[in-house]
Amino acid sequence: MTSPSRDTVEWCKRLRLGSNFVEAVTAKKSKERDYLIDLLEGEINRRDALAIERNIKNAAFPEIKTLADFDFTNVEMPSSVTRAYFTDTVFVDNKYSIFMYGRPGTGKTHLAIALGIEACKHFHKVAFYRLPSLIAQLREAKSTKDERFYKRLSKTELIILDEFGYPPREDDTIELLFDFISNYCYQQKSLIMTSNRTFKEWLTDFTDPRATKMAQATLDRIAQNTLLFNFTGESRRSNSATLVK
C-alpha cells in the first residue's frame, strides 16, 4: 500500500473524512487512487474559492483594486518591508498595522483595498470602513446593544479605516474610537489607515481637555507596531482628469 501524501492527509482532515478514508484511498490501485485524489483536490479548491469570494464580499470593499494595477514608484516604505508583506500578508499574521499618509488622489485607498484583497485570498477576515461610517455604526451598536456587530469586529483580523484623517465632529466620536481601538484592535488585529493629515494635525480636532487626552491615548495605541507608508506623488485623479467644457 502506498503511503498517503501530506496533502492527501490534510485534505481529508479539512473535509472531515477521517483516517479510514485516507487508508481506503491509498489502498486503491494507481488509476483509482489518482482519480480520488483529484476529486479531493478539486473539492478543496472549490471550497477555498468560495471562502475567498465570501471574505471579499463580507469585507464590503467599495470597489475591487489589485496590487498588479498599483504603481509603487512614489510610495516611501520602511526598508524592512518586502514584497512578502503584500503577497503573503505577513503584516496581518504579525498583527502589524499600516498608516498610509499622503495628499488626496495619490493611491492610498487603492493600495489599502489591494492589501485587503490579498488578505482575503489568504483566508483572513477583513472589514473596510470609512471612519465616519464606522463611528456611526459604533454609536448605533452601543445604543442598541448589537452583539452581532461586536462579534464581527472581534473575529475580523484586518480592519481598513479609510479617511482616518477626518473624524466626525460629534462629541462622542473620540470616546467611541478609543473604545474601539482599545477593546477590538490593540495587539489583537491589524489596521490599515489612510489619511492626508498627520497624527499631529489629527489631534487638533479635539480641543476639550478630556477629549485631547483620549485622542492622544488612542494614537499611542495605534502607533505601536505600525508601519508608515508615505505617498509622495501628485494626485493621480488630477493628472488623469478631463474637464468637461
Short mmCIF file of C-alpha atoms in Angstrom, two decimals:
data_model
loop_
_atom_site.label_atom_id
_atom_site.label_comp_id
_atom_site.label_asym_id
_atom_site.label_seq_id
_atom_site.Cartn_x
_atom_site.Cartn_y
_atom_site.Cartn_z
CA MET A 1 0.00 0.00 0.00
CA THR A 2 1.34 3.42 -0.96
CA SER A 3 1.86 5.86 1.93
CA PRO A 4 -0.54 8.83 1.79
CA SER A 5 0.92 12.17 0.81
CA ARG A 6 0.88 15.05 3.25
CA ASP A 7 -1.59 16.90 1.01
CA THR A 8 -3.96 13.94 0.92
CA VAL A 9 -3.99 13.65 4.70
CA GLU A 10 -4.54 17.40 5.10
CA TRP A 11 -7.35 17.46 2.52
CA CYS A 12 -9.13 14.58 4.25
CA LYS A 13 -8.84 16.37 7.59
CA ARG A 14 -10.32 19.54 6.14
CA LEU A 15 -13.17 17.58 4.58
CA ARG A 16 -13.64 15.65 7.83
CA LEU A 17 -13.31 12.31 6.07
CA GLY A 18 -11.28 10.57 8.78
CA SER A 19 -8.26 8.27 8.76
CA ASN A 20 -10.26 5.31 7.39
CA PHE A 21 -10.92 7.23 4.19
CA VAL A 22 -7.22 8.06 3.86
CA GLU A 23 -6.36 4.40 4.17
CA ALA A 24 -9.06 3.47 1.65
CA VAL A 25 -7.67 5.99 -0.87
CA THR A 26 -4.09 4.80 -0.56
CA ALA A 27 -5.15 1.15 -0.80
CA LYS A 28 -6.63 1.71 -4.25
CA LYS A 29 -4.81 0.87 -7.45
CA SER A 30 -2.85 3.66 -9.10
CA LYS A 31 -5.53 4.95 -11.51
CA GLU A 32 -8.31 4.72 -8.94
CA ARG A 33 -6.14 6.38 -6.30
CA ASP A 34 -5.19 9.24 -8.64
CA TYR A 35 -8.86 9.75 -9.54
CA LEU A 36 -9.91 10.00 -5.88
CA ILE A 37 -7.03 12.35 -5.08
CA ASP A 38 -8.07 14.57 -8.00
CA LEU A 39 -11.60 14.64 -6.59
CA LEU A 40 -10.27 15.63 -3.16
CA GLU A 41 -8.10 18.38 -4.60
CA GLY A 42 -10.96 19.67 -6.74
CA GLU A 43 -13.30 19.87 -3.76
CA ILE A 44 -10.67 21.66 -1.65
CA ASN A 45 -10.06 24.17 -4.45
CA ARG A 46 -13.80 24.73 -4.82
CA ARG A 47 -14.25 25.39 -1.11
CA ASP A 48 -11.21 27.67 -0.99
CA ALA A 49 -12.54 29.72 -3.91
CA LEU A 50 -15.92 30.07 -2.20
CA ALA A 51 -14.26 31.09 1.07
CA ILE A 52 -12.21 33.78 -0.69
CA GLU A 53 -15.29 35.05 -2.55
CA ARG A 54 -17.22 35.16 0.73
CA ASN A 55 -14.38 37.01 2.51
CA ILE A 56 -14.22 39.65 -0.23
CA LYS A 57 -18.00 40.11 -0.19
CA ASN A 58 -18.16 40.38 3.61
CA ALA A 59 -15.30 42.90 3.66
CA ALA A 60 -17.59 45.39 1.87
CA PHE A 61 -14.91 46.99 -0.29
CA PRO A 62 -16.30 49.97 -2.26
CA GLU A 63 -14.55 48.61 -5.35
CA ILE A 64 -12.01 45.95 -6.31
CA LYS A 65 -8.37 47.02 -6.61
CA THR A 66 -5.31 44.82 -7.10
CA LEU A 67 -1.59 45.03 -6.45
CA ALA A 68 -0.95 44.33 -10.13
CA ASP A 69 -2.58 47.67 -11.02
CA PHE A 70 -0.66 49.70 -8.43
CA ASP A 71 2.49 51.75 -9.08
CA PHE A 72 4.79 51.81 -6.03
CA THR A 73 7.14 54.42 -7.53
CA ASN A 74 6.05 57.28 -5.27
CA VAL A 75 5.49 55.33 -2.06
CA GLU A 76 8.14 55.52 0.65
CA MET A 77 8.11 52.48 2.95
CA PRO A 78 10.31 51.13 5.75
CA SER A 79 13.36 49.26 4.45
CA SER A 80 12.16 46.14 6.27
CA VAL A 81 9.05 45.91 4.09
CA THR A 82 9.42 43.30 1.37
CA ARG A 83 7.10 42.07 -1.35
CA ALA A 84 6.05 39.25 1.01
CA TYR A 85 4.41 41.85 3.27
CA PHE A 86 1.92 42.31 0.45
CA THR A 87 1.60 38.96 -1.30
CA ASP A 88 1.86 36.81 1.85
CA THR A 89 0.14 39.37 4.13
CA VAL A 90 2.90 38.93 6.71
CA PHE A 91 1.79 42.09 8.50
CA VAL A 92 -1.60 40.52 9.28
CA ASP A 93 -0.01 37.36 10.66
CA ASN A 94 2.25 39.51 12.86
CA LYS A 95 -0.58 41.90 13.86
CA TYR A 96 1.25 44.91 12.42
CA SER A 97 -0.67 47.95 11.21
CA ILE A 98 -0.04 50.36 8.32
CA PHE A 99 -0.59 54.12 8.30
CA MET A 100 -0.80 55.46 4.73
CA TYR A 101 -0.16 59.20 4.60
CA GLY A 102 -0.22 61.48 1.58
CA ARG A 103 -2.14 64.09 -0.32
CA PRO A 104 -5.52 63.17 -1.87
CA GLY A 105 -5.51 61.11 -5.05
CA THR A 106 -2.09 59.50 -4.56
CA GLY A 107 -3.38 55.93 -4.36
CA LYS A 108 -3.76 55.31 -0.63
CA THR A 109 -7.23 53.80 -0.85
CA HIS A 110 -6.21 51.75 -3.91
CA LEU A 111 -3.32 50.14 -2.03
CA ALA A 112 -5.38 49.67 1.14
CA ILE A 113 -8.08 47.79 -0.79
CA ALA A 114 -5.49 45.76 -2.73
CA LEU A 115 -3.86 44.65 0.53
CA GLY A 116 -7.29 43.80 1.89
CA ILE A 117 -7.99 41.65 -1.19
CA GLU A 118 -4.67 39.82 -0.68
CA ALA A 119 -5.60 39.19 2.96
CA CYS A 120 -8.94 37.73 1.84
CA LYS A 121 -7.07 35.42 -0.53
CA HIS A 122 -5.09 34.17 2.47
CA PHE A 123 -8.36 33.43 4.27
CA HIS A 124 -8.15 36.37 6.68
CA LYS A 125 -11.40 38.07 7.66
CA VAL A 126 -11.31 41.71 6.54
CA ALA A 127 -13.62 44.71 7.01
CA PHE A 128 -13.48 48.01 5.14
CA TYR A 129 -14.88 51.17 6.75
CA ARG A 130 -14.65 54.85 6.10
CA LEU A 131 -14.04 56.34 9.52
CA PRO A 132 -17.26 58.42 9.64
CA SER A 133 -19.27 55.29 8.78
CA LEU A 134 -17.51 53.21 11.44
CA ILE A 135 -18.18 55.83 14.11
CA ALA A 136 -21.87 55.91 13.13
CA GLN A 137 -22.07 52.11 13.33
CA LEU A 138 -20.28 52.05 16.69
CA ARG A 139 -22.73 54.64 18.01
CA GLU A 140 -25.71 52.62 16.74
CA ALA A 141 -24.34 49.34 18.12
CA LYS A 142 -23.77 50.93 21.51
CA SER A 143 -27.27 52.35 21.56
CA THR A 144 -28.98 49.10 20.50
CA LYS A 145 -26.54 46.72 22.22
CA ASP A 146 -25.94 44.98 18.89
CA GLU A 147 -23.85 41.98 19.95
CA ARG A 148 -23.62 40.66 16.38
CA PHE A 149 -21.76 43.80 15.29
CA TYR A 150 -19.27 43.50 18.16
CA LYS A 151 -18.84 39.78 17.47
CA ARG A 152 -17.97 40.55 13.86
CA LEU A 153 -15.41 43.12 14.98
CA SER A 154 -13.83 40.55 17.30
CA LYS A 155 -13.48 37.97 14.53
CA THR A 156 -12.08 40.38 11.94
CA GLU A 157 -8.31 40.09 11.51
CA LEU A 158 -7.72 43.18 9.35
CA ILE A 159 -9.73 46.40 9.52
CA ILE A 160 -9.24 49.12 6.92
CA LEU A 161 -10.09 52.65 8.08
CA ASP A 162 -10.31 54.92 5.06
CA GLU A 163 -10.43 58.72 5.52
CA PHE A 164 -8.97 58.36 9.00
CA GLY A 165 -7.77 61.97 8.92
CA TYR A 166 -11.23 63.47 9.29
CA PRO A 167 -13.06 62.15 12.36
CA PRO A 168 -16.71 63.21 12.73
CA ARG A 169 -17.38 66.29 14.86
CA GLU A 170 -19.84 64.73 17.31
CA ASP A 171 -18.81 64.93 20.97
CA ASP A 172 -18.76 61.16 21.47
CA THR A 173 -16.50 60.44 18.47
CA ILE A 174 -13.22 60.10 20.31
CA GLU A 175 -14.71 58.02 23.11
CA LEU A 176 -16.21 55.60 20.58
CA LEU A 177 -12.94 55.43 18.66
CA PHE A 178 -10.85 54.98 21.82
CA ASP A 179 -13.05 52.10 22.98
CA PHE A 180 -12.91 50.52 19.51
CA ILE A 181 -9.11 50.68 19.33
CA SER A 182 -8.61 49.56 22.93
CA ASN A 183 -11.15 46.74 23.00
CA TYR A 184 -11.03 45.35 19.48
CA CYS A 185 -7.73 46.33 17.84
CA TYR A 186 -4.82 46.99 20.19
CA GLN A 187 -2.45 43.99 20.00
CA GLN A 188 -5.33 41.90 18.63
CA LYS A 189 -5.50 42.60 14.90
CA SER A 190 -4.07 44.68 12.07
CA LEU A 191 -5.28 48.08 10.90
CA ILE A 192 -4.72 49.91 7.64
CA MET A 193 -5.43 53.64 7.94
CA THR A 194 -5.42 56.14 5.07
CA SER A 195 -5.08 59.86 5.77
CA ASN A 196 -3.98 63.12 4.17
CA ARG A 197 -3.30 64.55 7.64
CA THR A 198 -0.56 63.66 10.10
CA PHE A 199 -1.28 62.40 13.61
CA LYS A 200 -0.27 65.83 14.94
CA GLU A 201 -2.78 67.56 12.66
CA TRP A 202 -5.43 64.98 13.59
CA LEU A 203 -5.07 65.85 17.28
CA THR A 204 -6.02 69.49 16.65
CA ASP A 205 -9.63 68.40 16.01
CA PHE A 206 -10.04 67.69 19.72
CA THR A 207 -9.96 70.84 21.83
CA ASP A 208 -11.70 69.69 25.00
CA PRO A 209 -9.00 68.66 27.54
CA ARG A 210 -10.55 65.26 28.22
CA ALA A 211 -11.06 64.59 24.52
CA THR A 212 -7.47 65.65 23.79
CA LYS A 213 -6.09 63.20 26.34
CA MET A 214 -8.28 60.41 24.99
CA ALA A 215 -7.22 61.22 21.42
CA GLN A 216 -3.55 61.07 22.42
CA ALA A 217 -4.13 57.74 24.19
CA THR A 218 -5.83 56.45 21.03
CA LEU A 219 -2.87 57.45 18.86
CA ASP A 220 -0.40 55.92 21.33
CA ARG A 221 -2.13 52.57 20.88
CA ILE A 222 -2.38 52.96 17.10
CA ALA A 223 1.28 53.94 16.70
CA GLN A 224 2.59 50.78 18.35
CA ASN A 225 3.76 48.25 15.73
CA THR A 226 2.58 50.50 12.91
CA LEU A 227 4.43 50.95 9.60
CA LEU A 228 4.38 54.35 7.87
CA PHE A 229 3.82 54.42 4.10
CA ASN A 230 4.42 57.94 2.77
CA PHE A 231 2.74 58.70 -0.58
CA THR A 232 4.79 61.47 -2.19
CA GLY A 233 3.38 61.70 -5.70
CA GLU A 234 0.96 64.05 -7.38
CA SER A 235 -2.75 63.36 -7.40
CA ARG A 236 -3.48 60.58 -9.89
CA ARG A 237 -7.06 61.78 -10.19
CA SER A 238 -5.95 65.32 -11.11
CA ASN A 239 -3.39 64.05 -13.62
CA SER A 240 -5.92 61.83 -15.38
CA ALA A 241 -8.91 64.17 -15.08
CA THR A 242 -10.58 65.54 -18.19
CA LEU A 243 -12.61 68.71 -17.70
CA VAL A 244 -16.00 68.81 -19.36
CA LYS A 245 -16.43 72.01 -21.34
#
